[in-house]
CSV table of C-alpha atoms in Angstrom, one decimal:
chain,number,residue,atom,x,y,z
A,1,UNK,CA,-104.1,45.6,5.8
A,2,UNK,CA,-107.0,43.1,5.9
A,3,UNK,CA,-104.5,40.2,6.3
A,4,UNK,CA,-102.8,41.8,9.3
A,5,UNK,CA,-106.0,42.9,11.0
A,6,UNK,CA,-106.4,39.7,13.1
A,7,UNK,CA,-102.8,40.0,14.4
A,8,UNK,CA,-103.3,43.7,15.2
A,9,UNK,CA,-106.5,42.9,17.2
A,10,UNK,CA,-104.8,40.0,19.1
A,11,UNK,CA,-101.8,42.3,19.9
A,12,UNK,CA,-104.1,45.1,21.2
A,13,UNK,CA,-106.1,42.6,23.3
A,14,UNK,CA,-102.8,41.3,24.8
A,15,UNK,CA,-101.6,44.8,25.6
A,16,UNK,CA,-104.9,45.7,27.2
A,17,UNK,CA,-104.8,42.6,29.4
A,18,UNK,CA,-101.1,43.4,30.3
A,19,UNK,CA,-102.1,47.0,31.1
A,20,UNK,CA,-104.9,45.8,33.4
A,21,UNK,CA,-102.7,43.2,35.2
A,22,UNK,CA,-99.9,45.7,35.7
A,23,UNK,CA,-102.2,48.4,37.1
A,24,UNK,CA,-103.7,45.9,39.5
A,25,UNK,CA,-100.3,44.6,40.6
A,26,UNK,CA,-99.0,48.1,41.1
A,27,UNK,CA,-95.4,47.0,41.2
A,28,UNK,CA,-93.7,48.5,38.2
A,29,UNK,CA,-90.2,47.3,39.2
A,30,UNK,CA,-91.6,43.8,38.5
A,31,UNK,CA,-94.2,44.3,35.8
A,32,UNK,CA,-94.4,47.8,34.3
A,33,UNK,CA,-97.5,48.6,32.2
A,34,UNK,CA,-97.2,49.1,28.4
A,35,UNK,CA,-98.0,52.8,28.9
A,36,UNK,CA,-95.2,53.2,31.5
A,37,UNK,CA,-92.8,51.5,29.0
A,38,UNK,CA,-93.8,53.9,26.2
A,39,UNK,CA,-93.5,56.8,28.6
A,40,UNK,CA,-90.0,55.6,29.5
A,41,UNK,CA,-89.0,55.3,25.9
A,42,UNK,CA,-90.1,58.8,25.3
A,43,UNK,CA,-88.2,60.1,28.4
A,44,UNK,CA,-85.0,58.2,27.4
A,45,UNK,CA,-85.3,58.7,23.7
A,46,UNK,CA,-82.1,60.6,23.3
A,47,UNK,CA,-79.9,58.2,25.1
A,48,UNK,CA,-81.7,55.1,23.8
A,49,UNK,CA,-81.8,56.1,20.1
A,50,UNK,CA,-78.8,58.4,20.0
A,51,UNK,CA,-76.2,56.5,22.1
A,52,UNK,CA,-77.1,52.9,22.7
A,53,UNK,CA,-79.0,51.9,19.6
A,54,UNK,CA,-76.0,52.8,17.3
A,55,UNK,CA,-73.7,50.7,19.5
A,56,UNK,CA,-76.0,47.7,19.2
A,57,UNK,CA,-76.6,48.2,15.5
A,58,UNK,CA,-72.8,48.4,14.9
A,59,UNK,CA,-72.5,44.9,16.5
A,60,UNK,CA,-75.6,43.6,14.7
A,61,UNK,CA,-74.7,44.8,11.2
A,62,UNK,CA,-71.1,43.6,11.5
A,63,UNK,CA,-72.2,40.3,12.9
A,64,UNK,CA,-74.9,39.9,10.3
A,65,UNK,CA,-72.6,40.7,7.3
A,66,UNK,CA,-69.9,38.3,8.5
A,67,UNK,CA,-72.5,35.7,9.2
A,68,UNK,CA,-74.0,36.1,5.7
A,69,UNK,CA,-70.5,35.7,4.1
A,70,UNK,CA,-69.6,32.8,6.3
A,71,UNK,CA,-73.0,31.1,5.9
A,72,UNK,CA,-73.0,31.4,2.1
A,73,UNK,CA,-69.4,30.2,1.9
A,74,UNK,CA,-70.2,27.1,4.0
A,75,UNK,CA,-73.4,26.4,2.1
A,76,UNK,CA,-71.6,26.7,-1.3
A,77,UNK,CA,-68.6,24.5,-0.4
A,78,UNK,CA,-70.9,21.9,1.2
A,79,UNK,CA,-73.0,21.8,-1.9
A,80,UNK,CA,-70.1,21.5,-4.2
A,81,UNK,CA,-68.3,18.7,-2.4
A,82,UNK,CA,-69.8,15.8,-0.6
A,83,UNK,CA,-66.7,15.1,1.4
A,84,UNK,CA,-66.6,18.7,2.7
A,85,UNK,CA,-70.4,18.4,3.5
A,86,UNK,CA,-69.7,15.2,5.5
A,87,UNK,CA,-66.8,16.8,7.3
A,88,UNK,CA,-68.5,20.2,8.1
A,89,UNK,CA,-72.2,19.4,8.6
A,90,UNK,CA,-71.9,17.7,12.0
A,91,UNK,CA,-69.6,20.4,13.3
A,92,UNK,CA,-72.1,23.2,12.2
A,93,UNK,CA,-74.9,21.3,14.0
A,94,UNK,CA,-72.7,20.8,17.0
A,95,UNK,CA,-71.9,24.6,17.1
A,96,UNK,CA,-75.5,25.2,17.9
A,97,UNK,CA,-75.5,23.0,21.0
A,98,UNK,CA,-73.0,25.4,22.7
A,99,UNK,CA,-75.0,27.5,25.2
A,100,UNK,CA,-74.3,31.0,24.0
A,101,UNK,CA,-74.8,32.7,27.3
A,102,UNK,CA,-72.2,30.4,28.8
A,103,UNK,CA,-69.6,31.0,26.2
A,104,UNK,CA,-70.1,34.7,25.7
A,105,UNK,CA,-68.2,35.7,28.9
A,106,UNK,CA,-65.3,33.6,27.6
A,107,UNK,CA,-65.2,35.7,24.4
A,108,UNK,CA,-65.0,38.8,26.6
A,109,UNK,CA,-62.1,37.2,28.4
A,110,UNK,CA,-60.4,36.4,25.1
A,111,UNK,CA,-61.2,39.5,23.1
A,112,UNK,CA,-61.9,42.1,25.8
A,113,UNK,CA,-64.8,44.5,26.0
A,114,UNK,CA,-64.3,45.8,22.5
A,115,UNK,CA,-66.7,45.1,19.6
A,116,UNK,CA,-65.2,41.8,18.5
A,117,UNK,CA,-66.3,39.7,21.5
A,118,UNK,CA,-69.9,40.8,20.9
A,119,UNK,CA,-69.6,40.3,17.1
A,120,UNK,CA,-68.4,36.8,17.7
A,121,UNK,CA,-71.4,35.9,19.9
A,122,UNK,CA,-73.7,37.4,17.2
A,123,UNK,CA,-72.0,35.3,14.5
A,124,UNK,CA,-72.3,32.1,16.6
A,125,UNK,CA,-76.0,32.6,16.8
A,126,UNK,CA,-76.6,33.9,13.3
A,127,UNK,CA,-74.5,32.0,10.8
A,128,UNK,CA,-76.3,28.7,11.4
A,129,UNK,CA,-79.7,29.5,10.0
A,130,UNK,CA,-78.1,31.1,7.0
A,131,UNK,CA,-75.8,28.2,6.3
A,132,UNK,CA,-78.5,25.5,6.7
A,133,UNK,CA,-81.3,27.4,4.9
A,134,UNK,CA,-79.2,28.4,1.9
A,135,UNK,CA,-77.7,24.8,1.8
A,136,UNK,CA,-81.3,23.4,1.7
A,137,UNK,CA,-82.0,25.9,-1.1
A,138,UNK,CA,-79.2,24.5,-3.2
A,139,UNK,CA,-80.4,20.9,-2.5
A,140,UNK,CA,-84.0,21.9,-3.3
A,141,UNK,CA,-83.0,22.3,-7.0
A,142,UNK,CA,-85.1,20.1,-9.2
A,143,UNK,CA,-83.1,17.1,-10.4
A,144,UNK,CA,-84.9,17.2,-13.7
A,145,UNK,CA,-83.8,20.8,-14.3
A,146,UNK,CA,-80.3,19.8,-13.5
A,147,UNK,CA,-80.4,16.9,-15.9
A,148,UNK,CA,-81.9,19.1,-18.6
A,149,UNK,CA,-78.9,21.4,-18.3
A,150,UNK,CA,-76.5,18.4,-18.4
A,151,UNK,CA,-78.1,17.3,-21.7
A,152,UNK,CA,-77.2,20.8,-23.0
A,153,UNK,CA,-73.6,20.1,-22.0
A,154,UNK,CA,-73.6,22.3,-18.9
A,155,UNK,CA,-70.6,22.2,-16.6
A,156,UNK,CA,-70.9,22.2,-12.8
A,157,UNK,CA,-70.3,25.9,-12.8
A,158,UNK,CA,-73.1,26.5,-15.4
A,159,UNK,CA,-75.5,24.4,-13.2
A,160,UNK,CA,-74.5,26.4,-10.1
A,161,UNK,CA,-74.9,29.8,-11.7
A,162,UNK,CA,-77.8,29.3,-14.0
A,163,UNK,CA,-79.9,26.9,-11.7
A,164,UNK,CA,-78.7,26.5,-8.1
A,165,UNK,CA,-78.1,30.2,-7.3
A,166,UNK,CA,-81.5,31.4,-8.6
A,167,UNK,CA,-83.3,28.4,-7.0
A,168,UNK,CA,-81.7,29.2,-3.6
A,169,UNK,CA,-82.5,32.9,-3.7
A,170,UNK,CA,-85.9,32.6,-2.0
A,171,UNK,CA,-84.2,30.5,0.7
A,172,UNK,CA,-81.5,33.2,1.0
A,173,UNK,CA,-84.2,35.8,1.8
A,174,UNK,CA,-85.9,33.5,4.3
A,175,UNK,CA,-82.5,33.0,5.9
A,176,UNK,CA,-81.9,36.8,6.1
A,177,UNK,CA,-85.3,37.3,7.7
A,178,UNK,CA,-84.5,34.7,10.3
A,179,UNK,CA,-81.0,36.0,10.8
A,180,UNK,CA,-81.9,39.7,11.4
A,181,UNK,CA,-83.8,39.1,14.7
A,182,UNK,CA,-81.2,36.5,15.8
A,183,UNK,CA,-78.3,38.9,15.2
A,184,UNK,CA,-80.0,41.6,17.3
A,185,UNK,CA,-80.7,39.0,20.0
A,186,UNK,CA,-77.0,37.9,19.8
A,187,UNK,CA,-75.8,41.5,20.1
A,188,UNK,CA,-78.1,42.2,23.0
A,189,UNK,CA,-77.0,39.0,24.9
A,190,UNK,CA,-73.4,39.8,24.3
A,191,UNK,CA,-73.9,43.4,25.6
A,192,UNK,CA,-75.8,42.0,28.6
A,193,UNK,CA,-72.9,39.8,29.5
A,194,UNK,CA,-70.1,42.3,29.1
A,195,UNK,CA,-70.1,45.8,27.5
A,196,UNK,CA,-69.9,49.5,28.1
A,197,UNK,CA,-72.6,50.6,25.8
A,198,UNK,CA,-75.5,49.2,23.7
A,199,UNK,CA,-79.2,48.5,24.4
A,200,UNK,CA,-78.4,45.2,26.0
A,201,UNK,CA,-75.9,46.9,28.4
A,202,UNK,CA,-78.5,49.6,29.1
A,203,UNK,CA,-81.2,47.1,29.9
A,204,UNK,CA,-78.9,45.4,32.4
A,205,UNK,CA,-78.0,48.7,34.0
A,206,UNK,CA,-81.7,49.5,34.5
A,207,UNK,CA,-82.1,46.0,36.0
A,208,UNK,CA,-79.6,46.8,38.7
A,209,UNK,CA,-81.6,50.0,39.5
A,210,UNK,CA,-84.9,47.9,39.7
A,211,UNK,CA,-86.3,50.1,36.9
A,212,UNK,CA,-88.8,47.7,35.2
A,213,UNK,CA,-89.9,50.1,32.5
A,214,UNK,CA,-86.2,50.9,31.9
A,215,UNK,CA,-85.4,47.2,31.3
A,216,UNK,CA,-88.3,46.9,28.9
A,217,UNK,CA,-87.7,50.1,27.0
A,218,UNK,CA,-84.5,49.0,25.1
A,219,UNK,CA,-86.1,45.6,24.4
A,220,UNK,CA,-89.1,47.3,22.7
A,221,UNK,CA,-86.7,49.5,20.7
A,222,UNK,CA,-84.8,46.4,19.6
A,223,UNK,CA,-88.1,44.6,18.6
A,224,UNK,CA,-89.2,47.6,16.6
A,225,UNK,CA,-85.9,47.8,14.8
A,226,UNK,CA,-86.0,44.1,14.0
A,227,UNK,CA,-89.5,44.3,12.6
A,228,UNK,CA,-88.6,47.3,10.5
A,229,UNK,CA,-85.5,45.6,9.1
A,230,UNK,CA,-87.4,42.3,8.3
A,231,UNK,CA,-90.1,44.4,6.6
A,232,UNK,CA,-87.5,46.1,4.4
A,233,UNK,CA,-86.0,42.7,3.4
A,234,UNK,CA,-89.5,41.4,2.7
A,235,UNK,CA,-90.2,44.3,0.3
A,236,UNK,CA,-86.8,43.7,-1.5
A,237,UNK,CA,-87.7,40.0,-1.7
A,238,UNK,CA,-91.1,40.7,-3.2
A,239,UNK,CA,-89.6,43.0,-5.7
A,240,UNK,CA,-86.8,40.7,-6.7
A,241,UNK,CA,-88.5,37.3,-6.5
A,242,UNK,CA,-91.9,37.5,-8.2
A,243,UNK,CA,-91.6,33.9,-9.2
A,244,UNK,CA,-91.3,32.4,-5.7
A,245,UNK,CA,-94.6,30.5,-6.0
A,246,UNK,CA,-93.7,29.0,-9.4
A,247,UNK,CA,-90.9,26.8,-8.1
B,1,UNK,CA,-78.7,7.8,-38.3
B,2,UNK,CA,-79.3,6.4,-34.7
B,3,UNK,CA,-78.4,2.9,-33.9
B,4,UNK,CA,-78.6,0.8,-30.7
B,5,UNK,CA,-76.2,-2.2,-31.0
B,6,UNK,CA,-76.7,-5.0,-28.4
B,7,UNK,CA,-77.4,-2.5,-25.6
B,8,UNK,CA,-77.7,-4.0,-22.1
B,9,UNK,CA,-78.7,-1.8,-19.2
B,10,UNK,CA,-79.8,-1.9,-15.6
B,11,UNK,CA,-80.1,0.9,-13.0
B,12,UNK,CA,-77.5,0.5,-10.2
B,13,UNK,CA,-80.2,0.5,-7.5
B,14,UNK,CA,-82.3,-2.2,-9.3
B,15,UNK,CA,-81.7,-5.9,-9.2
B,16,UNK,CA,-83.2,-6.5,-12.6
B,17,UNK,CA,-82.2,-5.5,-16.2
B,18,UNK,CA,-84.3,-3.0,-18.1
B,19,UNK,CA,-83.0,-4.3,-21.5
B,20,UNK,CA,-80.7,-6.9,-22.7
B,21,UNK,CA,-78.9,-6.9,-26.1
B,22,UNK,CA,-81.3,-4.4,-27.5
B,23,UNK,CA,-80.8,-3.4,-31.1
B,24,UNK,CA,-82.8,-1.0,-33.3
B,25,UNK,CA,-82.2,1.9,-35.6
B,26,UNK,CA,-83.8,5.1,-36.6
B,27,UNK,CA,-83.4,6.8,-40.0
B,28,UNK,CA,-82.6,10.4,-40.5
B,29,UNK,CA,-85.8,12.6,-40.6
B,30,UNK,CA,-88.0,9.8,-39.2
B,31,UNK,CA,-90.7,10.4,-36.6
B,32,UNK,CA,-90.8,7.3,-34.4
B,33,UNK,CA,-92.8,6.7,-31.2
B,34,UNK,CA,-92.1,4.4,-28.3
B,35,UNK,CA,-95.1,3.0,-26.5
B,36,UNK,CA,-95.4,0.7,-23.6
B,37,UNK,CA,-96.6,0.4,-20.0
B,38,UNK,CA,-95.4,2.7,-17.3
B,39,UNK,CA,-91.9,1.7,-16.1
B,40,UNK,CA,-91.3,-0.5,-19.1
B,41,UNK,CA,-88.1,1.5,-20.0
B,42,UNK,CA,-89.3,4.0,-22.6
B,43,UNK,CA,-87.7,6.9,-20.8
B,44,UNK,CA,-84.6,4.8,-20.1
B,45,UNK,CA,-84.0,4.6,-23.9
B,46,UNK,CA,-84.0,8.4,-24.1
B,47,UNK,CA,-81.7,8.7,-21.0
B,48,UNK,CA,-79.3,6.3,-22.7
B,49,UNK,CA,-79.4,8.3,-26.0
B,50,UNK,CA,-78.8,11.7,-24.3
B,51,UNK,CA,-76.0,10.2,-22.2
B,52,UNK,CA,-77.6,10.6,-18.7
B,53,UNK,CA,-77.2,6.8,-18.3
B,54,UNK,CA,-74.4,4.6,-19.7
B,55,UNK,CA,-75.1,1.1,-21.1
B,56,UNK,CA,-73.5,-1.8,-19.3
B,57,UNK,CA,-72.8,-3.4,-22.6
B,58,UNK,CA,-73.2,-2.6,-26.3
B,59,UNK,CA,-73.0,0.8,-28.0
B,60,UNK,CA,-75.2,3.6,-29.2
B,61,UNK,CA,-74.1,5.1,-32.6
B,62,UNK,CA,-75.0,8.2,-34.4
B,63,UNK,CA,-74.0,8.2,-38.0
B,64,UNK,CA,-71.7,5.3,-37.1
B,65,UNK,CA,-69.9,7.1,-34.3
B,66,UNK,CA,-70.2,6.1,-30.6
B,67,UNK,CA,-72.1,8.8,-28.7
B,68,UNK,CA,-69.4,8.9,-26.1
B,69,UNK,CA,-67.2,10.6,-28.7
B,70,UNK,CA,-69.9,13.1,-29.7
B,71,UNK,CA,-71.3,16.4,-28.4
B,72,UNK,CA,-74.6,18.2,-29.1
B,73,UNK,CA,-76.0,15.3,-31.1
B,74,UNK,CA,-79.5,15.3,-29.5
B,75,UNK,CA,-81.8,17.6,-27.7
B,76,UNK,CA,-84.2,16.5,-24.9
B,77,UNK,CA,-87.7,17.8,-24.3
B,78,UNK,CA,-89.0,16.5,-20.9
B,79,UNK,CA,-92.6,15.7,-19.9
B,80,UNK,CA,-92.9,18.9,-17.8
B,81,UNK,CA,-91.9,22.1,-19.5
B,82,UNK,CA,-89.2,22.7,-16.9
B,83,UNK,CA,-89.0,26.4,-17.8
B,84,UNK,CA,-87.1,28.4,-15.3
B,85,UNK,CA,-89.6,30.8,-13.6
B,86,UNK,CA,-86.9,33.5,-13.0
B,87,UNK,CA,-86.1,33.8,-16.7
B,88,UNK,CA,-88.1,35.5,-19.5
B,89,UNK,CA,-89.2,33.4,-22.4
B,90,UNK,CA,-86.2,34.6,-24.5
B,91,UNK,CA,-83.8,33.8,-21.7
B,92,UNK,CA,-85.4,30.4,-21.2
B,93,UNK,CA,-85.0,29.3,-24.8
B,94,UNK,CA,-81.5,30.8,-24.9
B,95,UNK,CA,-80.3,28.4,-22.2
B,96,UNK,CA,-78.8,25.8,-24.5
B,97,UNK,CA,-77.1,28.5,-26.6
B,98,UNK,CA,-75.8,30.3,-23.5
B,99,UNK,CA,-74.2,27.1,-22.3
B,100,UNK,CA,-72.6,26.6,-25.8
B,101,UNK,CA,-71.2,30.1,-25.7
B,102,UNK,CA,-73.2,31.5,-28.7
B,103,UNK,CA,-72.7,35.3,-29.0
B,104,UNK,CA,-75.6,37.4,-27.6
B,105,UNK,CA,-76.6,39.1,-30.9
B,106,UNK,CA,-76.8,35.7,-32.6
B,107,UNK,CA,-78.8,34.2,-29.7
B,108,UNK,CA,-81.3,37.0,-29.9
B,109,UNK,CA,-81.8,36.6,-33.6
B,110,UNK,CA,-82.3,32.8,-33.3
B,111,UNK,CA,-84.7,33.3,-30.4
B,112,UNK,CA,-86.8,35.8,-32.5
B,113,UNK,CA,-86.8,33.4,-35.5
B,114,UNK,CA,-87.8,30.4,-33.5
B,115,UNK,CA,-90.5,32.2,-31.4
B,116,UNK,CA,-92.0,33.6,-34.6
B,117,UNK,CA,-92.0,30.0,-36.0
B,118,UNK,CA,-93.8,28.7,-32.9
B,119,UNK,CA,-96.2,31.7,-32.9
B,120,UNK,CA,-95.1,33.2,-29.6
B,121,UNK,CA,-93.0,36.1,-30.5
B,122,UNK,CA,-95.2,38.6,-28.6
B,123,UNK,CA,-94.3,36.7,-25.4
B,124,UNK,CA,-90.6,37.1,-25.8
B,125,UNK,CA,-90.2,39.3,-22.7
B,126,UNK,CA,-92.9,37.5,-20.6
B,127,UNK,CA,-92.3,35.0,-17.9
B,128,UNK,CA,-93.5,31.4,-17.9
B,129,UNK,CA,-96.3,32.3,-15.4
B,130,UNK,CA,-97.9,34.4,-18.1
B,131,UNK,CA,-98.3,31.5,-20.5
B,132,UNK,CA,-100.9,28.6,-20.7
B,133,UNK,CA,-99.9,25.0,-20.5
B,134,UNK,CA,-99.9,24.6,-24.3
B,135,UNK,CA,-97.8,27.7,-24.8
B,136,UNK,CA,-95.3,26.6,-22.2
B,137,UNK,CA,-94.8,23.3,-24.1
B,138,UNK,CA,-94.3,25.3,-27.3
B,139,UNK,CA,-91.6,27.3,-25.6
B,140,UNK,CA,-90.1,24.1,-24.3
B,141,UNK,CA,-90.1,22.8,-27.9
B,142,UNK,CA,-88.5,26.1,-29.1
B,143,UNK,CA,-85.8,25.6,-26.5
B,144,UNK,CA,-85.2,22.0,-27.7
B,145,UNK,CA,-84.9,23.3,-31.3
B,146,UNK,CA,-82.4,25.9,-30.3
B,147,UNK,CA,-80.2,23.2,-28.8
B,148,UNK,CA,-79.2,22.9,-32.4
B,149,UNK,CA,-79.2,19.1,-32.6
B,150,UNK,CA,-80.6,16.9,-35.4
B,151,UNK,CA,-82.3,14.4,-33.1
B,152,UNK,CA,-85.1,15.5,-30.8
B,153,UNK,CA,-86.0,13.3,-27.9
B,154,UNK,CA,-89.5,14.1,-26.7
B,155,UNK,CA,-90.6,12.4,-23.5
B,156,UNK,CA,-94.4,12.5,-23.2
B,157,UNK,CA,-94.4,16.2,-23.9
B,158,UNK,CA,-98.2,16.6,-24.1
B,159,UNK,CA,-99.3,14.2,-21.4
B,160,UNK,CA,-100.1,17.0,-18.9
B,161,UNK,CA,-102.3,18.9,-21.3
B,162,UNK,CA,-106.1,18.8,-21.7
B,163,UNK,CA,-107.4,16.7,-24.6
B,164,UNK,CA,-108.2,19.6,-26.9
B,165,UNK,CA,-104.9,21.4,-26.4
B,166,UNK,CA,-103.2,18.1,-26.9
B,167,UNK,CA,-104.8,17.6,-30.3
B,168,UNK,CA,-103.8,21.1,-31.3
B,169,UNK,CA,-100.3,20.4,-30.1
B,170,UNK,CA,-100.0,17.1,-32.0
B,171,UNK,CA,-101.0,18.9,-35.3
B,172,UNK,CA,-98.7,21.7,-34.5
B,173,UNK,CA,-95.8,19.3,-33.8
B,174,UNK,CA,-96.2,17.6,-37.2
B,175,UNK,CA,-95.9,21.0,-38.9
B,176,UNK,CA,-92.8,21.9,-36.8
B,177,UNK,CA,-91.3,18.5,-37.6
B,178,UNK,CA,-91.7,19.1,-41.3
B,179,UNK,CA,-90.5,22.7,-41.1
B,180,UNK,CA,-87.3,21.9,-39.1
B,181,UNK,CA,-86.6,18.5,-40.7
B,182,UNK,CA,-85.4,16.9,-37.5
B,183,UNK,CA,-85.4,13.3,-36.5
B,184,UNK,CA,-87.9,12.8,-33.6
B,185,UNK,CA,-88.1,10.0,-31.0
B,186,UNK,CA,-91.4,10.5,-29.2
B,187,UNK,CA,-92.5,8.7,-26.0
B,188,UNK,CA,-96.2,8.4,-25.3
B,189,UNK,CA,-98.7,6.2,-23.4
B,190,UNK,CA,-101.4,7.1,-26.0
B,191,UNK,CA,-101.7,4.7,-28.9
B,192,UNK,CA,-103.8,7.1,-30.9
B,193,UNK,CA,-101.2,9.9,-30.5
B,194,UNK,CA,-98.4,7.5,-31.6
B,195,UNK,CA,-100.4,6.5,-34.7
B,196,UNK,CA,-101.3,10.1,-35.6
B,197,UNK,CA,-97.7,11.4,-35.3
B,198,UNK,CA,-95.3,8.6,-36.3
B,199,UNK,CA,-93.7,6.9,-39.3
B,200,UNK,CA,-93.1,3.9,-37.1
B,201,UNK,CA,-94.1,2.8,-33.6
B,202,UNK,CA,-91.9,0.6,-31.4
B,203,UNK,CA,-93.7,-1.4,-28.8
B,204,UNK,CA,-91.7,-2.1,-25.7
B,205,UNK,CA,-91.8,-5.7,-24.3
B,206,UNK,CA,-91.8,-6.7,-20.7
B,207,UNK,CA,-88.7,-6.2,-18.7
B,208,UNK,CA,-86.0,-7.0,-19.6
B,209,UNK,CA,-86.7,-6.5,-23.3
B,210,UNK,CA,-84.5,-7.7,-26.0
B,211,UNK,CA,-86.3,-6.4,-29.0
B,212,UNK,CA,-89.1,-3.9,-29.8
B,213,UNK,CA,-91.8,-4.8,-32.2
B,214,UNK,CA,-91.8,-2.3,-35.0
B,215,UNK,CA,-95.1,-1.2,-36.6
B,216,UNK,CA,-95.0,0.9,-39.7
B,217,UNK,CA,-97.8,3.5,-40.2
B,218,UNK,CA,-98.3,3.5,-44.0
B,219,UNK,CA,-99.8,6.9,-44.5
B,220,UNK,CA,-98.5,10.0,-46.0
B,221,UNK,CA,-98.2,13.4,-44.3
B,222,UNK,CA,-99.8,15.8,-43.8
B,223,UNK,CA,-102.4,14.0,-41.7
B,224,UNK,CA,-105.6,15.2,-40.2
B,225,UNK,CA,-108.0,13.8,-37.6
B,226,UNK,CA,-110.0,12.1,-40.3
B,227,UNK,CA,-107.1,9.8,-40.9
B,228,UNK,CA,-107.6,8.3,-37.5
B,229,UNK,CA,-111.1,7.2,-38.6
B,230,UNK,CA,-109.8,5.0,-41.4
B,231,UNK,CA,-110.9,1.4,-41.0
B,232,UNK,CA,-107.3,0.2,-41.2
B,233,UNK,CA,-106.1,2.7,-38.6
B,234,UNK,CA,-109.0,1.9,-36.2
B,235,UNK,CA,-108.1,-1.8,-36.6
B,236,UNK,CA,-104.4,-1.0,-36.0
B,237,UNK,CA,-105.2,1.0,-32.9
B,238,UNK,CA,-107.3,-1.9,-31.5
B,239,UNK,CA,-104.5,-4.3,-32.3
B,240,UNK,CA,-101.9,-2.2,-30.5
B,241,UNK,CA,-104.1,-1.6,-27.5
B,242,UNK,CA,-104.7,-5.3,-27.2
B,243,UNK,CA,-101.0,-6.1,-27.5
B,244,UNK,CA,-100.3,-3.7,-24.6
B,245,UNK,CA,-103.1,-5.1,-22.5
B,246,UNK,CA,-102.1,-8.7,-23.2
B,247,UNK,CA,-98.6,-7.9,-22.1
B,248,UNK,CA,-99.9,-6.4,-18.9
B,249,UNK,CA,-102.0,-9.5,-18.1
B,250,UNK,CA,-99.1,-11.9,-18.8
């Protein structure tokens, strides 16, 4: 609690400043006040939490799971084989230069308004930090530890299972903590660009109605969900990896 | 038992040779130390013995057989303890046995035996973070013993310890050596440590070295700290230090 006190104070101060400016401006279609946004969330709670949040979470969870599988697969094969690493690494980096908001409508064109076009956008944004971070985790393995295992007669598989996987575990959790907000952002962007439900879609609909608080309300819900999920992952990480500082 | 025959070696990234036509031998059950300046090639000798590096020429023999044809002939104990922080002490010292596919019940029994021997049985389920520096080195030694080899290669294992712990560990190591009856090749920067522990000391020459001067320590075991105060031993220590310093100045 003591640790988080400064950030709580700064956040409160920012909200107070925001509240004062919004009240002075008195144009809630441009800048709604934090209290108006909270009021809007309460008014729309059934439709936000009951209808649109599950739609966005469906895309997020599916995109995140596929990204984790893809990210781990790419990290592992790049670590195991230098030729594969040389072939894939530049392509993976290049994939991040694609402007997601520009390519997302194309996915809608190719895959329709169903869930898969949105999942694809989510994957495109999310798999990268997982791949690169876990790959760095494998590479961070201490050379001396690897050599020690070699002197015991360890095979490549032994080294991978007994040394590289545990060494990369803290990196994996960091990757997941980065990937959760990104997957939510990806899902929301995809819904914003073409969808029939979801918090991104809802936010866009409120925009067309010039309802400033209505645009912010789903964004706040998404942020809270992201923070909650990251906190859960942090708790699991602390329980599983008590030795993180020892590496 | 161990024999270097005309071994020539250079690291691929270097443009100089570490050693040329080096020959020496170690008898079964001996405790020998290698001393020399930093970067002179002490650790390279151990890397050649444990197969992490291959000689450009010459051969390394164990009981007359080339090490390329052998497995599990030596066990290496590095300078840092290199204990895996995610493994308990038992799991850490089991590593060499796990790799060799020793059955679990047998592994547990051996771990209990060796941990009792090194005085750390009560820490069997603890993690490395719960141990002091000296204890970690004892665990690292236990892991080396459990590799099941007759030759132990110890690369400055006590260099990171404070001087009092270091003295305790030296006395402890001598007892362990007698108990397990292994052949030990020990690297150190510390002339006094080498004298206290070894049957013989090899002094490494400047690079590339073609021979190592062998100094025999004519004193019986067990040894205690008083032995280091003998006039002959004090003179020998000075002589060795001067040799090393002269080589540095050359």
